[in-house]
mmCIF file of C-alpha atoms and ligand atoms in Angstrom:
data_model
loop_
_atom_site.group_PDB
_atom_site.id
_atom_site.type_symbol
_atom_site.label_atom_id
_atom_site.label_comp_id
_atom_site.label_asym_id
_atom_site.label_seq_id
_atom_site.Cartn_x
_atom_site.Cartn_y
_atom_site.Cartn_z
ATOM 1 C CA MET W 1 -3.399 -42.002 -1.791
ATOM 2 C CA LYS W 2 -0.923 -44.189 -2.193
ATOM 3 C CA PRO W 3 -1.422 -46.528 -5.312
ATOM 4 C CA PRO W 4 -1.026 -50.466 -2.997
ATOM 5 C CA ALA W 5 1.771 -51.844 -4.716
ATOM 6 C CA ILE W 6 4.261 -48.860 -3.630
ATOM 7 C CA ARG W 7 3.104 -49.167 -0.551
ATOM 8 C CA ILE W 8 4.391 -52.058 -0.027
ATOM 9 C CA ALA W 9 7.246 -51.541 -1.733
ATOM 10 C CA THR W 10 7.869 -48.236 0.757
ATOM 11 C CA ALA W 11 7.545 -50.403 3.724
ATOM 12 C CA LEU W 12 10.075 -53.223 2.752
ATOM 13 C CA ILE W 13 12.516 -50.579 2.370
ATOM 14 C CA LEU W 14 11.584 -48.538 5.737
ATOM 15 C CA ALA W 15 11.965 -52.336 7.086
ATOM 16 C CA ALA W 16 15.072 -53.148 5.676
ATOM 17 C CA GLY W 17 16.732 -49.493 6.501
ATOM 18 C CA ILE W 18 18.123 -49.808 3.434
ATOM 19 C CA ALA W 19 17.720 -48.403 0.117
ATOM 20 C CA ALA W 20 17.160 -51.311 -1.546
ATOM 21 C CA PRO W 21 19.066 -51.277 -5.007
ATOM 22 C CA GLY W 22 16.655 -50.902 -8.091
ATOM 23 C CA VAL W 23 13.798 -50.093 -6.289
ATOM 24 C CA VAL W 24 12.161 -46.545 -8.265
ATOM 25 C CA ALA W 25 12.172 -44.115 -5.009
ATOM 26 C CA GLN W 26 8.832 -42.709 -3.936
ATOM 27 C CA GLN W 27 8.061 -40.498 -6.107
ATOM 28 C CA LYS W 28 6.828 -37.111 -4.257
ATOM 29 C CA PRO W 29 2.840 -36.586 -4.390
ATOM 30 C CA ALA W 30 2.533 -33.435 -6.454
ATOM 31 C CA ARG W 31 1.609 -30.845 -4.914
ATOM 32 C CA ASP W 32 -2.049 -29.158 -4.793
ATOM 33 C CA PHE W 33 -1.406 -25.526 -6.041
ATOM 34 C CA ASP W 34 -5.308 -24.669 -6.103
ATOM 35 C CA LYS W 35 -5.466 -25.813 -2.481
ATOM 36 C CA GLU W 36 -2.330 -23.965 -1.364
ATOM 37 C CA ILE W 37 -4.024 -20.662 -3.546
ATOM 38 C CA ARG W 38 -7.720 -21.677 -1.616
ATOM 39 C CA ALA W 39 -5.660 -21.543 1.395
ATOM 40 C CA ALA W 40 -3.948 -18.108 0.781
ATOM 41 C CA VAL W 41 -6.664 -16.433 0.361
ATOM 42 C CA GLU W 42 -8.965 -18.108 3.220
ATOM 43 C CA SER W 43 -6.369 -16.532 5.061
ATOM 44 C CA ALA W 44 -6.528 -13.013 3.256
ATOM 45 C CA LYS W 45 -10.068 -13.045 3.850
ATOM 46 C CA THR W 46 -10.149 -14.198 7.656
ATOM 47 C CA ALA W 47 -7.671 -11.425 8.233
ATOM 48 C CA ALA W 48 -9.813 -8.651 6.287
ATOM 49 C CA GLY W 49 -12.984 -9.433 8.122
ATOM 50 C CA PHE W 50 -15.278 -6.746 7.449
ATOM 51 C CA ASP W 51 -12.874 -3.751 8.269
ATOM 52 C CA PHE W 52 -10.547 -4.401 5.193
ATOM 53 C CA LEU W 53 -13.252 -5.292 2.061
ATOM 54 C CA GLY W 54 -11.723 -2.579 0.137
ATOM 55 C CA THR W 55 -8.049 -4.219 -0.619
ATOM 56 C CA LEU W 56 -9.346 -8.130 -0.428
ATOM 57 C CA ALA W 57 -11.024 -6.601 -3.330
ATOM 58 C CA ARG W 58 -8.355 -4.845 -5.113
ATOM 59 C CA ILE W 59 -5.645 -7.560 -4.875
ATOM 60 C CA CYS W 60 -8.071 -11.106 -4.409
ATOM 61 C CA ARG W 61 -10.178 -10.778 -6.756
ATOM 62 C CA CYS W 62 -9.318 -12.408 -8.995
ATOM 63 C CA LEU W 63 -7.475 -15.457 -7.310
ATOM 64 C CA ARG W 64 -9.603 -17.825 -7.379
ATOM 65 C CA ALA W 65 -7.965 -21.441 -7.606
ATOM 66 C CA GLY W 66 -7.882 -22.138 -11.688
ATOM 67 C CA ALA W 67 -8.113 -18.363 -13.403
ATOM 68 C CA LYS W 68 -6.619 -17.640 -15.356
ATOM 69 C CA THR W 69 -5.883 -14.130 -15.019
ATOM 70 C CA PRO W 70 -4.750 -14.443 -11.900
ATOM 71 C CA MET W 71 -4.144 -10.541 -10.703
ATOM 72 C CA THR W 72 -5.032 -7.555 -11.161
ATOM 73 C CA PRO W 73 -3.805 -5.838 -14.868
ATOM 74 C CA TYR W 74 -1.614 -3.372 -15.249
ATOM 75 C CA ARG W 75 -3.722 0.089 -15.455
ATOM 76 C CA THR W 76 -3.812 1.196 -19.297
ATOM 77 C CA THR W 77 -3.776 4.658 -19.930
ATOM 78 C CA SER W 78 -7.296 4.818 -21.005
ATOM 79 C CA GLN W 79 -8.275 3.124 -17.660
ATOM 80 C CA SER W 80 -6.534 5.476 -16.575
ATOM 81 C CA ARG W 81 -7.882 8.656 -17.456
ATOM 82 C CA ARG W 82 -11.173 7.080 -17.434
ATOM 83 C CA ALA W 83 -10.273 7.246 -13.358
ATOM 84 C CA ARG W 84 -9.345 10.598 -13.399
ATOM 85 C CA ARG W 85 -12.293 10.781 -14.862
ATOM 86 C CA ARG W 86 -14.279 9.473 -12.085
ATOM 87 C CA VAL W 87 -12.310 11.997 -9.292
ATOM 88 C CA THR W 88 -14.887 14.884 -8.784
ATOM 89 C CA PRO W 89 -12.237 17.341 -7.741
ATOM 90 C CA GLY W 90 -13.723 19.136 -4.498
ATOM 91 C CA THR W 91 -17.017 16.736 -4.039
ATOM 92 C CA GLN W 92 -15.195 15.476 -1.025
ATOM 93 C CA THR W 93 -14.657 17.935 1.781
ATOM 94 C CA PRO W 94 -11.452 18.707 3.849
ATOM 95 C CA ARG W 95 -11.621 17.260 7.535
ATOM 96 C CA ARG W 96 -10.586 19.833 10.583
ATOM 97 C CA SER W 97 -12.253 17.149 12.888
ATOM 98 C CA LEU W 98 -9.747 14.412 12.057
ATOM 99 C CA THR W 99 -7.656 14.547 14.593
ATOM 100 C CA ILE W 100 -6.263 11.948 13.722
ATOM 101 C CA SER W 101 -4.678 13.973 11.302
ATOM 102 C CA THR W 102 -6.001 16.601 8.533
ATOM 103 C CA PHE W 103 -7.767 14.942 5.207
ATOM 104 C CA VAL W 104 -7.409 17.366 2.296
ATOM 105 C CA GLY W 105 -7.521 14.450 -0.428
ATOM 106 C CA GLY W 106 -9.928 13.574 -2.708
ATOM 107 C CA LYS W 107 -12.653 11.079 -2.947
ATOM 108 C CA ILE W 108 -10.251 8.087 -3.876
ATOM 109 C CA HIS W 109 -6.771 9.310 -3.913
ATOM 110 C CA SER W 110 -5.832 10.867 0.029
ATOM 111 C CA SER W 111 -3.859 13.758 0.613
ATOM 112 C CA TRP W 112 -3.319 14.139 4.578
ATOM 113 C CA ALA W 113 -1.387 17.237 6.376
ATOM 114 C CA LEU W 114 -0.336 16.265 9.815
ATOM 115 C CA THR W 115 0.376 19.754 11.490
ATOM 116 C CA THR W 116 3.224 19.767 14.042
ATOM 117 C CA SER W 117 4.198 22.634 16.168
ATOM 118 C CA GLN W 118 6.767 23.724 14.136
ATOM 119 C CA GLY W 119 4.422 23.155 11.136
ATOM 120 C CA ILE W 120 2.928 20.883 8.292
ATOM 121 C CA ILE W 121 4.278 17.172 6.563
ATOM 122 C CA LEU W 122 2.431 16.464 3.604
ATOM 123 C CA PHE W 123 1.406 12.808 2.907
ATOM 124 C CA ASP W 124 0.965 12.714 -1.186
ATOM 125 C CA THR W 125 -0.776 14.794 -3.213
ATOM 126 C CA ILE W 126 -2.540 13.304 -5.525
ATOM 127 C CA PHE W 127 -2.710 14.069 -9.067
ATOM 128 C CA PRO W 128 -1.669 17.628 -11.562
ATOM 129 C CA TYR W 129 -4.636 18.883 -11.730
ATOM 130 C CA ASN W 130 -6.690 18.645 -8.638
ATOM 131 C CA SER W 131 -4.017 19.344 -5.992
ATOM 132 C CA GLU W 132 -4.087 23.067 -6.682
ATOM 133 C CA GLU W 133 -7.663 22.895 -5.460
ATOM 134 C CA LEU W 134 -7.771 20.059 -3.491
ATOM 135 C CA ILE W 135 -4.496 20.488 -1.217
ATOM 136 C CA ILE W 136 -4.082 23.758 -1.393
ATOM 137 C CA GLY W 137 -7.746 25.483 -1.375
ATOM 138 C CA GLY W 138 -8.430 22.294 1.175
ATOM 139 C CA MET W 139 -5.602 23.432 3.422
ATOM 140 C CA LYS W 140 -6.845 27.323 3.455
ATOM 141 C CA ARG W 141 -10.479 25.778 4.471
ATOM 142 C CA LEU W 142 -9.695 24.421 7.035
ATOM 143 C CA GLY W 143 -7.734 27.785 7.757
ATOM 144 C CA LEU W 144 -4.511 26.159 7.669
ATOM 145 C CA ASN W 145 -1.690 27.930 5.991
ATOM 146 C CA PRO W 146 0.100 26.058 2.985
ATOM 147 C CA GLY W 147 3.742 27.696 3.547
ATOM 148 C CA ASP W 148 3.481 26.265 7.170
ATOM 149 C CA ILE W 149 4.232 22.713 4.669
ATOM 150 C CA LYS W 150 7.741 22.055 5.786
ATOM 151 C CA TYR W 151 7.875 18.147 3.751
ATOM 152 C CA VAL W 152 5.680 16.351 1.449
ATOM 153 C CA LEU W 153 6.364 12.580 1.401
ATOM 154 C CA ILE W 154 5.943 11.003 -2.108
ATOM 155 C CA SER W 155 4.372 6.983 -1.000
ATOM 156 C CA HIS W 156 5.468 6.393 -4.934
ATOM 157 C CA ALA W 157 6.012 7.995 -7.737
ATOM 158 C CA HIS W 158 2.661 7.295 -9.364
ATOM 159 C CA SER W 159 1.160 10.590 -10.708
ATOM 160 C CA ASP W 160 -1.744 9.727 -8.339
ATOM 161 C CA HIS W 161 0.198 10.884 -5.478
ATOM 162 C CA ILE W 162 2.761 12.911 -6.615
ATOM 163 C CA GLY W 163 0.839 15.289 -8.988
ATOM 164 C CA GLY W 164 0.874 18.577 -6.387
ATOM 165 C CA ALA W 165 4.745 17.774 -5.642
ATOM 166 C CA GLU W 166 6.568 19.926 -7.355
ATOM 167 C CA MET W 167 3.978 22.813 -7.679
ATOM 168 C CA ILE W 168 4.241 21.967 -3.909
ATOM 169 C CA GLN W 169 7.710 22.245 -4.274
ATOM 170 C CA LYS W 170 7.778 25.546 -6.245
ATOM 171 C CA GLN W 171 4.936 27.850 -4.148
ATOM 172 C CA TYR W 172 5.922 26.849 -0.912
ATOM 173 C CA GLY W 173 9.370 25.629 -0.474
ATOM 174 C CA ALA W 174 8.300 22.381 0.693
ATOM 175 C CA ARG W 175 11.139 20.113 1.306
ATOM 176 C CA ILE W 176 10.063 16.470 -0.512
ATOM 177 C CA VAL W 177 10.741 12.674 -0.178
ATOM 178 C CA MET W 178 11.084 10.311 -1.958
ATOM 179 C CA GLY W 179 12.349 6.153 -2.132
ATOM 180 C CA GLY W 180 15.387 6.714 -4.377
ATOM 181 C CA PRO W 181 14.745 3.996 -7.046
ATOM 182 C CA ASP W 182 10.862 5.821 -7.556
ATOM 183 C CA TRP W 183 13.274 9.379 -7.456
ATOM 184 C CA GLN W 184 15.755 8.132 -10.401
ATOM 185 C CA SER W 185 12.131 7.116 -12.142
ATOM 186 C CA VAL W 186 11.329 10.451 -11.938
ATOM 187 C CA GLU W 187 14.307 11.694 -13.912
ATOM 188 C CA ARG W 188 14.249 8.878 -16.724
ATOM 189 C CA TYR W 189 10.695 9.525 -17.754
ATOM 190 C CA PRO W 190 10.312 12.980 -17.968
ATOM 191 C CA ASN W 191 7.513 13.054 -20.145
ATOM 192 C CA ARG W 192 5.358 11.439 -17.956
ATOM 193 C CA TYR W 193 6.368 12.913 -15.451
ATOM 194 C CA LYS W 194 5.420 16.568 -16.945
ATOM 195 C CA THR W 195 4.307 18.829 -14.620
ATOM 196 C CA MET W 196 4.743 17.081 -11.410
ATOM 197 C CA ALA W 197 8.842 16.037 -10.721
ATOM 198 C CA PRO W 198 10.070 17.874 -8.926
ATOM 199 C CA LYS W 199 13.622 18.778 -8.142
ATOM 200 C CA ARG W 200 15.046 15.937 -6.516
ATOM 201 C CA ASP W 201 15.721 16.737 -2.629
ATOM 202 C CA ILE W 202 15.636 14.264 -0.021
ATOM 203 C CA VAL W 203 16.278 10.394 -0.923
ATOM 204 C CA ALA W 204 14.191 8.429 1.690
ATOM 205 C CA THR W 205 16.087 5.945 3.608
ATOM 206 C CA ASP W 206 14.639 2.317 5.468
ATOM 207 C CA GLY W 207 14.675 3.464 9.250
ATOM 208 C CA MET W 208 14.982 7.352 7.914
ATOM 209 C CA LYS W 209 13.508 10.184 10.582
ATOM 210 C CA ILE W 210 11.693 13.410 9.203
ATOM 211 C CA THR W 211 11.236 15.325 12.585
ATOM 212 C CA LEU W 212 9.215 18.519 12.907
ATOM 213 C CA GLY W 213 8.955 20.430 16.022
ATOM 214 C CA ASP W 214 6.966 18.073 18.172
ATOM 215 C CA THR W 215 5.803 15.308 15.483
ATOM 216 C CA THR W 216 8.484 12.890 14.038
ATOM 217 C CA VAL W 217 7.812 10.038 10.693
ATOM 218 C CA THR W 218 9.755 6.991 10.661
ATOM 219 C CA ILE W 219 10.405 5.864 6.940
ATOM 220 C CA TRP W 220 10.435 1.927 5.862
ATOM 221 C CA GLU W 221 11.394 1.051 2.759
ATOM 222 C CA THR W 222 8.375 -0.958 1.385
ATOM 223 C CA PRO W 223 9.307 -1.902 -2.270
ATOM 224 C CA GLY W 224 6.977 -3.787 -4.183
ATOM 225 C CA HIS W 225 4.539 -1.532 -5.428
ATOM 226 C CA THR W 226 6.686 0.576 -7.428
ATOM 227 C CA PRO W 227 11.033 0.057 -6.453
ATOM 228 C CA GLY W 228 11.042 3.233 -3.911
ATOM 229 C CA THR W 229 7.320 2.375 -2.187
ATOM 230 C CA LEU W 230 7.877 4.220 1.404
ATOM 231 C CA SER W 231 5.574 3.349 4.206
ATOM 232 C CA TYR W 232 5.541 4.894 7.400
ATOM 233 C CA THR W 233 5.000 4.808 11.058
ATOM 234 C CA PHE W 234 4.250 7.775 14.085
ATOM 235 C CA ALA W 235 2.351 9.276 16.730
ATOM 236 C CA VAL W 236 -0.413 11.716 16.548
ATOM 237 C CA ARG W 237 -3.476 12.630 19.257
ATOM 238 C CA ASP W 238 -6.319 12.364 19.530
ATOM 239 C CA GLN W 239 -8.632 14.372 22.120
ATOM 240 C CA GLY W 240 -5.457 14.553 24.029
ATOM 241 C CA ARG W 241 -4.370 10.771 23.937
ATOM 242 C CA PRO W 242 -1.467 9.321 21.869
ATOM 243 C CA VAL W 243 -2.474 7.157 19.160
ATOM 244 C CA ASN W 244 0.294 5.529 16.868
ATOM 245 C CA VAL W 245 -0.458 5.133 13.146
ATOM 246 C CA ALA W 246 0.896 3.232 10.322
ATOM 247 C CA TYR W 247 0.777 4.166 7.006
ATOM 248 C CA SER W 248 0.754 1.837 3.798
ATOM 249 C CA GLY W 249 2.602 3.528 0.335
ATOM 250 C CA GLY W 250 2.023 0.630 -1.992
ATOM 251 C CA THR W 251 -1.218 -1.859 -2.276
ATOM 252 C CA ALA W 252 -2.264 -2.691 -5.589
ATOM 253 C CA PHE W 253 -0.116 -6.047 -7.721
ATOM 254 C CA ASN W 254 0.785 -3.197 -10.512
ATOM 255 C CA PHE W 255 4.499 -4.538 -11.132
ATOM 256 C CA VAL W 256 4.921 -7.588 -13.544
ATOM 257 C CA ASN W 257 2.834 -10.195 -12.088
ATOM 258 C CA ASN W 258 1.855 -12.416 -14.985
ATOM 259 C CA THR W 259 5.502 -14.183 -15.314
ATOM 260 C CA PRO W 260 7.082 -16.895 -12.984
ATOM 261 C CA ASN W 261 10.699 -14.499 -14.054
ATOM 262 C CA PRO W 262 10.476 -11.785 -12.663
ATOM 263 C CA GLY W 263 6.870 -12.254 -10.713
ATOM 264 C CA ILE W 264 7.315 -14.789 -8.058
ATOM 265 C CA GLN W 265 10.426 -12.398 -7.312
ATOM 266 C CA ASN W 266 8.441 -9.630 -7.637
ATOM 267 C CA PHE W 267 5.604 -10.949 -5.474
ATOM 268 C CA GLN W 268 9.052 -11.763 -2.663
ATOM 269 C CA THR W 269 9.193 -8.079 -2.294
ATOM 270 C CA TYR W 270 6.228 -6.815 -1.970
ATOM 271 C CA ILE W 271 5.516 -9.517 1.087
ATOM 272 C CA ASN W 272 8.967 -8.853 2.814
ATOM 273 C CA SER W 273 7.972 -5.829 2.869
ATOM 274 C CA GLN W 274 4.367 -5.901 4.207
ATOM 275 C CA ARG W 275 5.855 -8.640 6.493
ATOM 276 C CA HIS W 276 8.559 -5.484 7.568
ATOM 277 C CA MET W 277 6.088 -2.954 7.950
ATOM 278 C CA ALA W 278 3.679 -5.510 9.811
ATOM 279 C CA GLU W 279 6.976 -5.408 12.729
ATOM 280 C CA GLN W 280 6.873 -1.658 13.230
ATOM 281 C CA ALA W 281 3.921 -1.236 12.811
ATOM 282 C CA ALA W 282 3.244 -3.760 16.545
ATOM 283 C CA ALA W 283 6.633 -2.188 17.493
ATOM 284 C CA THR W 284 5.403 1.460 17.633
ATOM 285 C CA ARG W 285 2.303 -0.672 18.715
ATOM 286 C CA ALA W 286 0.596 1.328 15.804
ATOM 287 C CA THR W 287 -4.116 1.027 16.073
ATOM 288 C CA VAL W 288 -4.099 3.417 12.830
ATOM 289 C CA ILE W 289 -3.920 1.624 9.784
ATOM 290 C CA LEU W 290 -4.343 4.871 6.892
ATOM 291 C CA SER W 291 -3.402 4.609 3.216
ATOM 292 C CA ASN W 292 -3.798 6.939 0.283
ATOM 293 C CA HIS W 293 -6.553 5.155 -1.068
ATOM 294 C CA SER W 294 -10.046 5.479 0.157
ATOM 295 C CA GLU W 295 -10.893 2.225 -0.962
ATOM 296 C CA PHE W 296 -7.759 0.724 0.906
ATOM 297 C CA ASP W 297 -8.833 2.536 4.360
ATOM 298 C CA ASN W 298 -11.600 3.719 3.676
ATOM 299 C CA ALA W 299 -10.754 6.736 4.419
ATOM 300 C CA VAL W 300 -14.615 8.572 2.973
ATOM 301 C CA ASN W 301 -16.134 7.050 4.888
ATOM 302 C CA LYS W 302 -14.849 6.947 7.741
ATOM 303 C CA ASN W 303 -14.662 10.901 7.376
ATOM 304 C CA ARG W 304 -18.138 10.673 7.697
ATOM 305 C CA MET W 305 -18.198 8.785 10.631
ATOM 306 C CA ILE W 306 -16.162 11.262 12.855
ATOM 307 C CA ALA W 307 -18.754 13.518 13.306
ATOM 308 C CA GLY W 308 -21.332 11.004 15.397
ATOM 309 C CA ARG W 309 -18.668 9.412 17.294
ATOM 310 C CA GLY W 310 -19.317 11.387 20.202
ATOM 311 C CA ASN W 311 -17.336 9.883 23.026
ATOM 312 C CA GLY W 312 -16.945 7.182 21.306
ATOM 313 C CA PRO W 313 -13.249 5.683 19.651
ATOM 314 C CA HIS W 314 -12.192 7.511 16.625
ATOM 315 C CA PRO W 315 -13.669 5.668 13.257
ATOM 316 C CA TYR W 316 -10.162 5.518 12.366
ATOM 317 C CA GLU W 317 -8.450 3.329 15.409
ATOM 318 C CA VAL W 318 -8.784 -0.158 14.202
ATOM 319 C CA GLY W 319 -6.506 -1.503 17.011
ATOM 320 C CA ALA W 320 -2.908 -2.935 17.130
ATOM 321 C CA GLU W 321 -4.682 -6.323 16.318
ATOM 322 C CA GLY W 322 -6.666 -5.437 12.938
ATOM 323 C CA VAL W 323 -3.833 -2.969 12.109
ATOM 324 C CA GLN W 324 -2.105 -6.706 12.008
ATOM 325 C CA ARG W 325 -5.135 -7.897 10.059
ATOM 326 C CA TYR W 326 -4.704 -5.465 7.341
ATOM 327 C CA PHE W 327 -0.622 -6.141 6.557
ATOM 328 C CA GLN W 328 -1.947 -10.317 6.290
ATOM 329 C CA VAL W 329 -4.466 -9.048 3.775
ATOM 330 C CA MET W 330 -1.858 -7.681 1.786
ATOM 331 C CA GLN W 331 0.462 -10.893 2.579
ATOM 332 C CA GLY W 332 -1.731 -13.824 1.578
ATOM 333 C CA CYS W 333 -3.420 -11.982 -1.498
ATOM 334 C CA ALA W 334 0.501 -11.663 -2.882
ATOM 335 C CA ARG W 335 1.044 -15.397 -1.745
ATOM 336 C CA ALA W 336 -2.129 -16.550 -3.569
ATOM 337 C CA ALA W 337 -0.908 -14.833 -6.634
ATOM 338 C CA GLN W 338 2.717 -15.592 -6.683
ATOM 339 C CA LEU W 339 1.660 -19.228 -6.038
ATOM 340 C CA LYS W 340 -0.306 -19.055 -8.593
ATOM 341 C CA LEU W 341 2.883 -18.264 -10.864
ATOM 342 C CA GLU W 342 4.799 -20.797 -9.071
ATOM 343 C CA GLN W 343 2.413 -23.552 -10.863
ATOM 344 C CA GLN W 344 2.814 -22.265 -13.765
ATOM 345 C CA LEU W 345 6.494 -23.528 -13.101
ATOM 346 C CA ALA W 346 5.124 -26.756 -12.172
ATOM 347 C CA PRO W 347 5.688 -30.256 -14.130
HETATM 348 ZN ZN1 LIG O 1 0.387 3.455 -7.145
#
């Protein structure tokens, strides 16, 4: 509410139709950042519904208006070690029945084998220490030949996704596809990528198509989570019916996110990428959202639901509208975090 004196002054200026000399221009009311942050979080919550609570919890959880620590902090090395210890190799059964795409991941991290008429396209390779057992072992248990892996698409160069890439390239001669900036990271930090550094191979570009036999995967650059993060759209068949999939390749805010510079720009990069992916998902009428962590697409639980599916819809199918909501969750949480940084700059 404006103070009465200013309101009168404003009314006089408007009535005169000219700026009165000597009258101080009315100050713009200060932005209510807390309200804007609440609205962004609320939009993410609404979009999440009951379908994407894991994603919401991960990237929106610290975003109460006025909270001092707005974002998921960088995962430290000791936290990563703890996370690694939590992963028990082999505890998640590989699923052939998953006709959307074959799951050969673990309880936390996912790897997917997309079978085509001319071989297999593998999405992500989990950690170096469990990729042999979970991916190679899992494929063999399902009667798939790891020698048929022709392409390995790495969503981004973090150890929970690139871990088995070097091994699969060396042992099976698969072509490795990764974003340019993430190839650079692998080459720049050999110690960080010991035993998991494939030799530079295919550098992905936005819109690039990887075709194997009857199947084409389209790659989309979605920088944010890492500078070279990749996401994909592709079609699979479920009980003979074509189903379109959107695969989201990087989710958490583990870029520099706690200072306005470069945090605000980093969040903008991330938000733009989610918009880009949402557009591609809409254009292909994607009704399935896949991720590389079970906490985001609920893979482990959905895999269990497949057995009881009967003639019902595939548990991974959330509908075109559901897929769009997924990207709205990512955008809403990122916008809220970005607003927290903008608030720091406000006078
Ligand atoms: Zn990552």
